[in-house]
Coordinates of C-alpha atoms in Angstrom, one line a residue:
M5 CA 0.0 -0.1 0.0
K6 CA 2.9 2.5 0.8
I7 CA 4.4 1.9 -2.7
A8 CA 1.1 2.4 -4.4
V9 CA 0.5 5.9 -2.2
L10 CA 4.1 6.7 -3.2
L11 CA 3.6 5.9 -6.8
V12 CA 0.5 8.0 -6.9
F13 CA 2.0 11.0 -5.2
T14 CA 5.3 11.0 -7.3
A15 CA 3.1 10.8 -10.4
A16 CA 1.3 14.2 -9.2
V17 CA 4.2 15.9 -8.2
C18 CA 7.0 14.1 -10.3
C19 CA 10.2 14.6 -9.0
A20 CA 12.4 15.1 -5.7
A21 CA 14.7 17.2 -8.0
S22 CA 14.5 19.3 -11.1
C23 CA 15.9 18.1 -14.3
E24 CA 18.5 21.0 -14.8
S25 CA 19.6 20.4 -11.1
M26 CA 20.8 16.8 -12.0
A27 CA 23.7 18.7 -14.1
S28 CA 25.4 19.2 -10.7
F29 CA 24.7 15.6 -9.5
T30 CA 28.0 14.0 -8.5
L31 CA 29.0 10.2 -8.8
P32 CA 32.5 8.8 -8.6
G33 CA 34.4 8.5 -12.0
T34 CA 31.1 10.4 -13.7
T35 CA 31.0 13.5 -15.4
I36 CA 27.2 14.7 -16.3
T37 CA 27.5 16.5 -19.5
S38 CA 23.9 17.8 -19.8
A39 CA 20.5 17.5 -18.0
K40 CA 17.8 18.9 -19.9
I41 CA 13.9 18.2 -20.2
V42 CA 12.9 17.1 -23.6
S43 CA 9.3 18.2 -24.7
A44 CA 6.7 15.6 -25.6
G45 CA 7.6 14.6 -29.3
A46 CA 10.6 17.0 -29.7
F47 CA 13.5 14.6 -29.4
T48 CA 15.7 14.1 -32.4
P49 CA 18.5 11.7 -32.2
P50 CA 22.0 13.1 -33.0
P51 CA 24.0 11.7 -35.8
Q52 CA 25.7 8.5 -35.3
A53 CA 27.9 6.1 -37.1
S54 CA 25.3 3.4 -37.5
P55 CA 24.6 1.2 -40.5
N56 CA 20.9 1.7 -39.8
P57 CA 19.9 5.1 -38.6
P58 CA 16.7 5.3 -36.7
D59 CA 13.3 6.6 -38.3
P60 CA 12.8 10.1 -36.8
A61 CA 9.1 9.2 -36.6
V62 CA 9.8 6.7 -33.8
F63 CA 10.5 9.7 -31.6
K64 CA 7.4 11.8 -32.6
T65 CA 5.1 10.4 -30.2
L66 CA 7.2 10.2 -27.0
P67 CA 6.0 11.9 -23.8
G68 CA 8.3 14.4 -22.0
F69 CA 11.3 13.1 -20.3
C70 CA 14.6 14.5 -18.5
R71 CA 17.4 13.4 -20.7
I72 CA 20.8 13.1 -18.7
T73 CA 24.1 12.5 -20.9
A74 CA 27.3 11.5 -18.8
T75 CA 30.7 10.1 -19.3
L76 CA 32.2 7.4 -17.0
K77 CA 35.7 6.8 -16.7
P78 CA 36.4 3.6 -14.5
S79 CA 39.8 3.3 -15.8
S80 CA 42.3 5.9 -17.1
D81 CA 41.4 5.0 -20.6
S82 CA 37.7 4.5 -20.4
D83 CA 35.4 6.9 -22.3
I84 CA 32.0 5.2 -21.6
R85 CA 29.1 7.5 -22.8
I86 CA 25.7 6.7 -21.2
E87 CA 22.2 8.4 -21.6
V88 CA 19.6 8.2 -19.1
W89 CA 15.9 9.3 -19.6
L90 CA 13.6 9.5 -16.9
P91 CA 9.9 10.3 -17.6
A92 CA 8.6 13.8 -16.6
A93 CA 5.3 12.1 -15.7
G94 CA 3.7 8.7 -15.6
W95 CA 6.8 7.0 -14.4
N96 CA 5.7 3.2 -13.6
G97 CA 8.4 3.0 -10.9
K98 CA 10.9 0.8 -12.6
L99 CA 14.1 1.0 -14.9
Q100 CA 14.5 -1.1 -18.1
S101 CA 18.2 -0.6 -19.4
V102 CA 18.6 -1.6 -23.1
G103 CA 21.4 -3.3 -25.0
N104 CA 23.4 -3.1 -28.2
G105 CA 24.1 -4.9 -31.4
G106 CA 27.5 -5.9 -33.0
W107 CA 30.4 -3.7 -31.9
A108 CA 27.9 -1.3 -30.3
G109 CA 29.5 2.1 -30.5
I110 CA 26.3 3.9 -30.4
I111 CA 23.7 5.0 -28.0
S112 CA 20.5 2.8 -28.6
Y113 CA 18.0 5.4 -29.1
P114 CA 15.0 3.7 -30.7
A115 CA 15.2 1.1 -27.6
L116 CA 15.2 4.2 -25.3
A117 CA 12.3 5.5 -26.9
A118 CA 10.5 2.1 -26.8
A119 CA 11.1 2.0 -22.8
V120 CA 10.2 5.5 -22.1
A121 CA 7.0 5.4 -24.4
A122 CA 6.1 2.4 -22.0
G123 CA 6.4 4.3 -18.8
Y124 CA 9.9 3.1 -17.9
A125 CA 13.1 5.3 -16.7
T126 CA 15.7 3.8 -19.1
A127 CA 19.5 3.9 -19.9
S128 CA 21.8 3.0 -22.7
T129 CA 25.5 3.1 -23.3
D130 CA 28.0 3.0 -26.3
T131 CA 30.2 0.9 -24.3
G132 CA 33.1 3.1 -24.3
H133 CA 33.9 3.8 -27.9
V134 CA 32.3 5.4 -31.2
G135 CA 31.9 3.4 -34.4
A136 CA 30.4 0.1 -35.2
N137 CA 33.7 -1.5 -35.6
A138 CA 36.6 -2.9 -33.7
K139 CA 39.2 -0.7 -34.6
F140 CA 39.0 1.0 -31.0
V141 CA 40.7 -2.1 -29.7
E142 CA 44.1 -1.1 -31.1
G143 CA 46.4 -0.2 -28.2
H144 CA 43.4 0.2 -25.8
P145 CA 43.0 -2.9 -23.6
E146 CA 40.8 -1.1 -21.1
K147 CA 38.6 -0.2 -23.9
L148 CA 38.0 -3.8 -24.8
I149 CA 37.0 -4.7 -21.2
D150 CA 34.4 -1.8 -21.1
F151 CA 32.8 -3.4 -24.2
A152 CA 33.0 -6.7 -22.9
Y153 CA 31.3 -6.1 -19.6
R154 CA 32.3 -3.2 -17.6
S155 CA 30.5 -0.2 -19.4
V156 CA 27.0 -2.1 -19.0
H157 CA 27.7 -2.4 -15.0
E158 CA 28.9 1.1 -14.6
M159 CA 25.9 2.5 -16.5
T160 CA 23.6 0.5 -14.3
V161 CA 25.2 1.8 -11.1
A162 CA 25.0 5.3 -12.4
A163 CA 21.5 5.1 -14.0
K164 CA 20.1 3.6 -10.5
A165 CA 22.0 6.6 -8.6
M166 CA 20.6 9.1 -10.9
L167 CA 17.1 7.9 -11.1
T168 CA 16.8 7.7 -7.2
A169 CA 18.3 11.3 -7.0
Y170 CA 15.6 12.5 -9.4
Y171 CA 12.6 10.7 -8.2
G172 CA 13.7 10.5 -4.8
Y173 CA 13.3 6.6 -4.2
T174 CA 14.6 3.8 -5.8
P175 CA 13.2 1.8 -8.6
R176 CA 10.7 -0.8 -7.6
R177 CA 12.1 -3.3 -10.4
T178 CA 15.0 -3.3 -12.6
Y179 CA 15.3 -4.9 -16.2
W180 CA 17.6 -5.5 -18.7
N181 CA 16.3 -5.9 -22.4
G182 CA 18.6 -6.7 -25.3
C183 CA 19.1 -8.9 -28.3
S184 CA 22.4 -10.3 -30.1
T185 CA 25.1 -8.2 -28.2
G186 CA 22.4 -7.0 -26.1
G187 CA 21.4 -10.6 -25.4
R188 CA 25.3 -11.3 -24.4
Q189 CA 25.3 -8.2 -22.4
G190 CA 22.3 -9.7 -20.4
L191 CA 23.9 -12.8 -19.8
M192 CA 27.3 -11.2 -18.7
E193 CA 24.9 -9.3 -16.2
A194 CA 23.4 -12.3 -14.5
Q195 CA 26.9 -14.2 -14.5
R196 CA 29.0 -11.4 -13.2
Y197 CA 26.7 -8.7 -11.5
P198 CA 23.9 -10.6 -10.3
G199 CA 22.5 -7.8 -8.3
D200 CA 22.2 -5.5 -11.1
Y201 CA 18.6 -6.6 -12.3
D202 CA 15.8 -8.3 -11.4
G203 CA 14.8 -9.5 -14.8
I204 CA 16.9 -10.1 -17.9
V205 CA 15.3 -10.6 -21.5
A206 CA 18.3 -11.8 -23.5
G207 CA 17.6 -12.4 -27.2
A208 CA 19.7 -14.4 -29.7
P209 CA 22.7 -13.6 -27.2
A210 CA 26.0 -13.4 -29.0
N211 CA 27.5 -14.9 -25.8
Y212 CA 30.0 -17.4 -27.1
W213 CA 32.2 -14.6 -28.9
S214 CA 35.3 -16.9 -29.5
H215 CA 33.2 -19.4 -31.2
L216 CA 30.5 -17.6 -32.7
L217 CA 32.7 -15.3 -34.8
P218 CA 34.8 -18.3 -35.9
S219 CA 31.3 -19.7 -37.1
A220 CA 30.6 -16.6 -39.2
I221 CA 34.0 -17.1 -41.0
W222 CA 32.9 -20.8 -41.8
P223 CA 30.4 -20.2 -44.3
A224 CA 32.4 -17.8 -46.1
Q225 CA 35.2 -20.1 -46.6
A226 CA 32.8 -22.7 -47.7
V227 CA 31.1 -20.6 -50.6
H228 CA 34.5 -19.1 -51.6
K229 CA 36.5 -22.6 -51.7
D230 CA 36.5 -22.0 -55.1
E231 CA 34.3 -20.4 -58.0
A232 CA 32.2 -23.7 -58.2
S233 CA 31.2 -23.4 -54.6
Y234 CA 29.5 -20.1 -54.3
I235 CA 25.8 -20.2 -53.9
P236 CA 24.3 -17.1 -55.8
A237 CA 21.4 -15.2 -53.8
S238 CA 19.0 -16.3 -56.5
K239 CA 19.2 -19.9 -55.5
Y240 CA 18.5 -19.3 -51.9
P241 CA 14.8 -19.5 -52.4
L242 CA 15.2 -23.0 -54.2
I243 CA 17.1 -24.4 -51.1
H244 CA 14.6 -22.6 -48.9
D245 CA 11.4 -24.1 -50.7
A246 CA 13.3 -27.5 -50.6
A247 CA 13.6 -27.2 -46.9
L248 CA 10.0 -26.3 -46.5
A249 CA 8.9 -29.2 -48.5
A250 CA 10.8 -31.6 -46.5
C251 CA 10.0 -30.5 -43.1
D252 CA 7.1 -27.9 -42.9
A253 CA 4.4 -30.5 -42.1
L254 CA 6.3 -32.0 -39.2
D255 CA 4.4 -30.0 -36.6
G256 CA 1.2 -31.2 -37.9
V257 CA 0.2 -28.1 -40.2
K258 CA 1.5 -27.1 -43.3
D259 CA 2.0 -23.4 -42.8
G260 CA 5.3 -22.1 -44.4
L261 CA 7.1 -22.5 -41.3
I262 CA 9.5 -25.1 -40.0
G263 CA 8.0 -25.3 -36.4
D264 CA 10.9 -27.4 -34.8
P265 CA 13.9 -27.4 -37.0
A266 CA 15.7 -29.9 -34.8
R267 CA 13.5 -32.5 -36.1
C268 CA 14.1 -31.7 -39.9
R269 CA 16.4 -34.2 -41.7
F270 CA 16.7 -32.1 -44.9
D271 CA 19.6 -32.8 -47.3
P272 CA 20.3 -30.3 -49.9
K273 CA 21.6 -33.1 -52.2
V274 CA 17.8 -33.5 -53.3
L275 CA 18.6 -30.3 -55.5
E276 CA 22.0 -31.8 -57.1
C277 CA 22.1 -31.1 -60.9
K278 CA 21.5 -34.1 -62.9
G279 CA 23.5 -32.3 -65.6
A280 CA 24.9 -28.9 -66.1
D281 CA 24.6 -26.3 -63.5
G282 CA 21.5 -24.3 -63.8
P283 CA 19.1 -21.8 -61.7
S284 CA 16.8 -24.8 -60.8
C285 CA 19.4 -27.0 -59.1
L286 CA 22.7 -27.1 -57.1
S287 CA 26.1 -28.2 -58.5
S288 CA 27.8 -30.8 -56.6
A289 CA 30.3 -28.2 -54.9
Q290 CA 27.1 -26.0 -54.0
V291 CA 25.7 -29.0 -52.4
E292 CA 28.7 -29.4 -50.3
A293 CA 28.9 -25.8 -49.4
A294 CA 25.1 -25.8 -48.4
R295 CA 25.7 -28.9 -46.2
K296 CA 28.7 -27.0 -44.5
I297 CA 26.3 -24.0 -43.5
Y298 CA 23.9 -26.3 -42.1
A299 CA 26.5 -28.3 -40.1
G300 CA 28.6 -25.3 -38.9
P301 CA 32.3 -25.5 -38.2
A302 CA 34.0 -28.3 -36.1
N303 CA 37.6 -28.9 -35.2
P304 CA 39.4 -30.5 -37.9
R305 CA 41.5 -32.7 -35.7
T306 CA 39.0 -33.7 -32.9
K307 CA 35.8 -33.3 -34.9
A308 CA 34.3 -31.5 -31.8
E309 CA 31.7 -29.2 -32.6
I310 CA 32.8 -25.3 -32.5
F311 CA 29.5 -23.8 -32.8
P312 CA 26.1 -25.0 -34.3
G313 CA 25.4 -24.4 -37.9
L314 CA 22.4 -22.5 -39.4
E315 CA 18.9 -24.4 -39.4
P316 CA 16.9 -25.4 -42.3
G317 CA 14.5 -22.5 -43.1
S318 CA 17.1 -19.9 -42.5
E319 CA 18.2 -19.8 -46.5
L320 CA 16.9 -16.6 -47.4
G321 CA 19.2 -15.1 -45.1
W322 CA 22.4 -16.8 -45.9
G323 CA 23.7 -13.8 -47.8
A324 CA 25.0 -11.9 -44.4
L325 CA 27.5 -14.7 -43.8
A326 CA 27.7 -16.8 -47.2
G327 CA 27.6 -13.7 -49.7
P328 CA 30.3 -12.0 -51.7
E329 CA 32.2 -10.7 -48.6
P330 CA 32.6 -12.2 -45.2
F331 CA 31.0 -11.1 -42.0
G332 CA 32.4 -7.8 -41.0
I333 CA 32.2 -8.2 -37.2
A334 CA 34.1 -11.5 -37.4
L335 CA 36.7 -10.1 -39.7
D336 CA 37.4 -7.3 -36.9
Y337 CA 37.5 -9.6 -34.4
F338 CA 40.3 -11.7 -35.8
R339 CA 42.0 -8.4 -37.3
Y340 CA 42.0 -6.3 -34.0
V341 CA 41.5 -8.6 -31.2
V342 CA 42.9 -12.2 -32.1
F343 CA 45.9 -11.4 -34.6
K344 CA 46.2 -7.6 -34.2
D345 CA 46.8 -7.5 -38.1
P346 CA 44.4 -5.1 -40.2
S347 CA 45.4 -7.2 -43.1
W348 CA 44.6 -10.7 -41.9
D349 CA 43.0 -12.8 -44.5
Y350 CA 39.9 -14.8 -43.3
R351 CA 40.8 -17.7 -45.7
K352 CA 43.8 -18.5 -43.5
L353 CA 41.6 -19.1 -40.4
N354 CA 42.3 -22.4 -38.8
F355 CA 39.5 -24.1 -37.1
D356 CA 41.9 -25.8 -34.9
A357 CA 44.7 -23.7 -33.6
D358 CA 43.3 -20.3 -34.3
V359 CA 40.2 -21.0 -32.4
A360 CA 42.2 -22.2 -29.5
L361 CA 44.2 -19.0 -29.7
A362 CA 40.6 -17.2 -29.5
D363 CA 39.7 -18.9 -26.5
K364 CA 43.0 -18.2 -24.8
I365 CA 42.8 -14.6 -25.8
D366 CA 39.3 -14.3 -24.4
S367 CA 39.6 -16.1 -21.3
G368 CA 36.2 -15.2 -20.0
L369 CA 36.3 -11.6 -21.1
T370 CA 33.8 -11.2 -23.7
N371 CA 32.4 -14.9 -23.5
A372 CA 29.2 -15.0 -21.3
V373 CA 28.8 -18.9 -21.0
N374 CA 29.3 -19.6 -17.2
P375 CA 26.1 -21.9 -16.5
N376 CA 26.3 -21.2 -12.8
L377 CA 23.6 -18.7 -12.1
K378 CA 23.3 -19.7 -8.6
D379 CA 23.9 -16.0 -7.3
Y380 CA 21.4 -14.6 -9.9
F381 CA 18.6 -17.3 -9.1
V382 CA 19.0 -17.1 -5.3
R383 CA 17.9 -13.2 -5.1
D384 CA 14.8 -14.6 -7.5
G385 CA 16.4 -12.9 -10.2
K386 CA 14.3 -14.2 -13.5
L387 CA 16.0 -14.8 -17.0
L388 CA 13.9 -14.9 -20.3
M389 CA 15.7 -16.0 -23.5
Y390 CA 14.3 -15.9 -27.0
H391 CA 15.9 -16.9 -30.3
G392 CA 14.6 -16.9 -33.8
W393 CA 15.0 -20.6 -35.5
N394 CA 15.6 -18.8 -38.7
D395 CA 18.3 -16.6 -37.3
Q396 CA 20.7 -16.0 -40.2
L397 CA 23.6 -14.6 -38.2
I398 CA 23.8 -16.7 -34.6
A399 CA 23.0 -20.1 -34.9
P400 CA 19.8 -20.7 -32.7
R401 CA 20.9 -24.1 -31.1
N402 CA 23.7 -21.9 -29.2
S403 CA 20.9 -20.8 -26.9
I404 CA 19.5 -24.0 -26.4
N405 CA 23.3 -25.2 -25.7
Y406 CA 23.3 -22.4 -22.9
Y407 CA 20.0 -23.3 -21.5
N408 CA 20.9 -26.8 -21.3
S409 CA 24.1 -26.0 -19.6
V410 CA 22.2 -24.1 -16.9
V411 CA 19.9 -26.9 -16.5
K412 CA 22.9 -29.0 -15.6
A413 CA 24.2 -26.9 -13.3
A414 CA 21.3 -25.8 -11.5
G415 CA 18.9 -28.8 -11.9
A416 CA 15.8 -28.9 -13.8
A417 CA 13.5 -27.9 -11.1
K418 CA 15.6 -24.5 -10.1
T419 CA 15.9 -23.7 -13.8
A420 CA 12.1 -24.0 -14.4
E421 CA 11.7 -21.5 -11.5
S422 CA 14.1 -18.9 -12.8
M423 CA 14.6 -19.4 -16.7
R424 CA 12.6 -19.5 -19.6
L425 CA 14.0 -20.2 -23.3
F426 CA 11.5 -19.4 -26.2
M427 CA 12.4 -20.7 -29.6
T428 CA 10.5 -18.7 -32.7
P429 CA 9.6 -20.4 -35.7
G430 CA 10.4 -18.6 -38.9
M431 CA 11.9 -15.5 -37.2
M432 CA 15.4 -14.2 -38.2
H433 CA 18.0 -12.3 -36.2
C434 CA 16.1 -10.6 -33.4
R435 CA 13.2 -9.7 -35.7
G436 CA 12.0 -10.4 -39.2
G437 CA 11.3 -13.2 -41.2
E438 CA 8.3 -15.3 -42.2
G439 CA 7.3 -16.3 -38.8
P440 CA 5.7 -14.4 -36.0
D441 CA 8.4 -11.8 -34.8
R442 CA 6.6 -9.3 -32.5
F443 CA 6.2 -10.0 -29.0
D444 CA 6.4 -8.0 -25.7
A445 CA 9.0 -10.1 -23.6
V446 CA 9.5 -7.1 -20.9
T447 CA 5.7 -7.2 -20.1
L448 CA 5.8 -11.0 -19.8
M449 CA 9.0 -10.7 -17.5
D450 CA 7.2 -7.9 -15.5
Q451 CA 4.1 -10.2 -15.0
W452 CA 6.5 -13.1 -14.2
L453 CA 8.2 -11.0 -11.3
E454 CA 5.0 -9.5 -10.1
T455 CA 2.9 -12.5 -9.8
G456 CA 5.6 -15.2 -9.4
K457 CA 4.1 -17.5 -12.0
A458 CA 6.6 -18.4 -14.6
P459 CA 5.2 -17.9 -18.2
D460 CA 3.8 -21.1 -19.9
Q461 CA 3.7 -19.4 -23.3
M462 CA 4.4 -16.2 -25.1
V463 CA 2.1 -15.0 -27.9
A464 CA 3.9 -13.7 -30.9
S465 CA 2.3 -12.0 -34.1
H466 CA 3.7 -11.4 -37.6
S467 CA 2.5 -8.3 -39.9
T468 CA 2.6 -7.4 -43.3
G469 CA 2.4 -3.6 -43.5
A470 CA 0.4 -2.4 -40.7
K471 CA -1.8 -5.4 -40.8
V472 CA -1.2 -8.5 -38.4
D473 CA -1.7 -11.7 -40.5
R474 CA -0.7 -14.4 -38.1
T475 CA -0.2 -15.0 -34.4
R476 CA 1.3 -18.0 -32.7
P477 CA 2.0 -19.1 -29.1
L478 CA 5.7 -19.4 -28.4
C479 CA 6.5 -22.1 -26.0
P480 CA 9.0 -22.7 -23.2
Y481 CA 11.8 -24.7 -24.3
P482 CA 11.6 -28.0 -25.2
Q483 CA 7.9 -27.6 -25.6
V484 CA 6.8 -26.6 -29.0
A485 CA 3.6 -25.2 -30.6
A486 CA 1.5 -28.0 -31.9
Y487 CA -1.6 -27.5 -34.1
K488 CA -4.8 -28.8 -32.4
G489 CA -6.2 -30.1 -35.9
S490 CA -8.8 -27.5 -36.8
G491 CA -9.4 -23.8 -37.1
S492 CA -6.9 -21.2 -38.9
A493 CA -3.2 -22.0 -38.7
D494 CA -2.8 -18.1 -38.6
E495 CA -4.6 -18.0 -35.1
A496 CA -2.6 -18.7 -31.9
A497 CA -5.7 -20.3 -30.2
N498 CA -5.7 -23.1 -32.6
F499 CA -1.9 -24.1 -31.1
V500 CA -1.1 -25.9 -28.0
C501 CA 2.3 -26.0 -26.2
K502 CA 3.5 -29.5 -25.6
A503 CA 6.6 -31.8 -25.4
P504 CA 8.0 -32.6 -28.6

């Protein structure tokens, strides 16, 4: 009751401090560079070195908020920029910090906007450098530590302190929300700093950095082995349609999605040309390249899996890793972190010695694969992971591998109390694809913590244009959504979650 009264009171009078007064707020190692009220609909994001600049329309419907920008210097070579956005009215009493993608290097403005629009106070960091590449690593080991884990923790500590000073009380709940690098950041928080967040949403986590990035080189080596091995983008639909023909109906309904690719036994050899190469078949060299993409990299000496391969259904996105050029994030990793040679050639990557070297150099710095979440779970922390089965950048079985490692470490019962993994049929990396890719994981997490009841499904939707044309329940792994046998395959109500 006291909390409810306090929330009503603060909604009426807003804040214990003015936004402008936050400019003089002091924290160790922190310089606040500005603190200003942004009027409703008035925010315009500053220019950033981003491959995908945000749509300005995203910010036009925002409510007013106090925008605080600051620089954090936890080491002598740190230069971590953060932004903390605090709703000027209608704050829900909670903090939602948001993650990055790739090598970060930018503030995540669209994610900040989404959080504020939902009533949250929110925070984002550039992780200590500017620019979406790894050139910052050269001669700056402290900046690599900032990127790996320190910046997010330091931002979290600062954001909580600023929020408390502004509103006059601490947040009732604290959440992390991120995908890809943001997913890795979330898992790193649970593993290294279990007291930072009550609930963590980690999508498609890039958490096994030293194995994920070699796996991104693997398809490039496969299709560029020689001229005959290259699979042109014009053949991706051919392979995709064949995979669907083989495995679409395994879940009881033919709907253009492979509901559980783990059960799919598709072999691209069925497309092998009977004669000369042509647009409607694969050459024998292309068949071999496709098989390698599905298989993923293995150690050539021990035959041990290095990282899972991409799944049947992912073919329309193969151009990211198997296109004309290798994946830039992986190139940067080996050029600037592992070999410190900007001219390093991806064709030279050795999947035995070089992966071992990457593991040695990382040594738990960037990798967030520790399955011991005891300290996070013991304080009733909740972890919600999700991953698209058609992910074209991070093989989805990596999330299953991590989930299973936690089950082994914590036990099935404790894991079921504190962790959920939702595999998403037809969804690509973080979003997009033919399957339902829109869902509100943060609200589901909030309900989980408020009620104490773990979610037994997460309803997702797919839209074409502005129209929703499909809904589907996402099921907690290892359950899958099974068609009930009648009704539209585009309606979630006609599916049930059950063991495969």
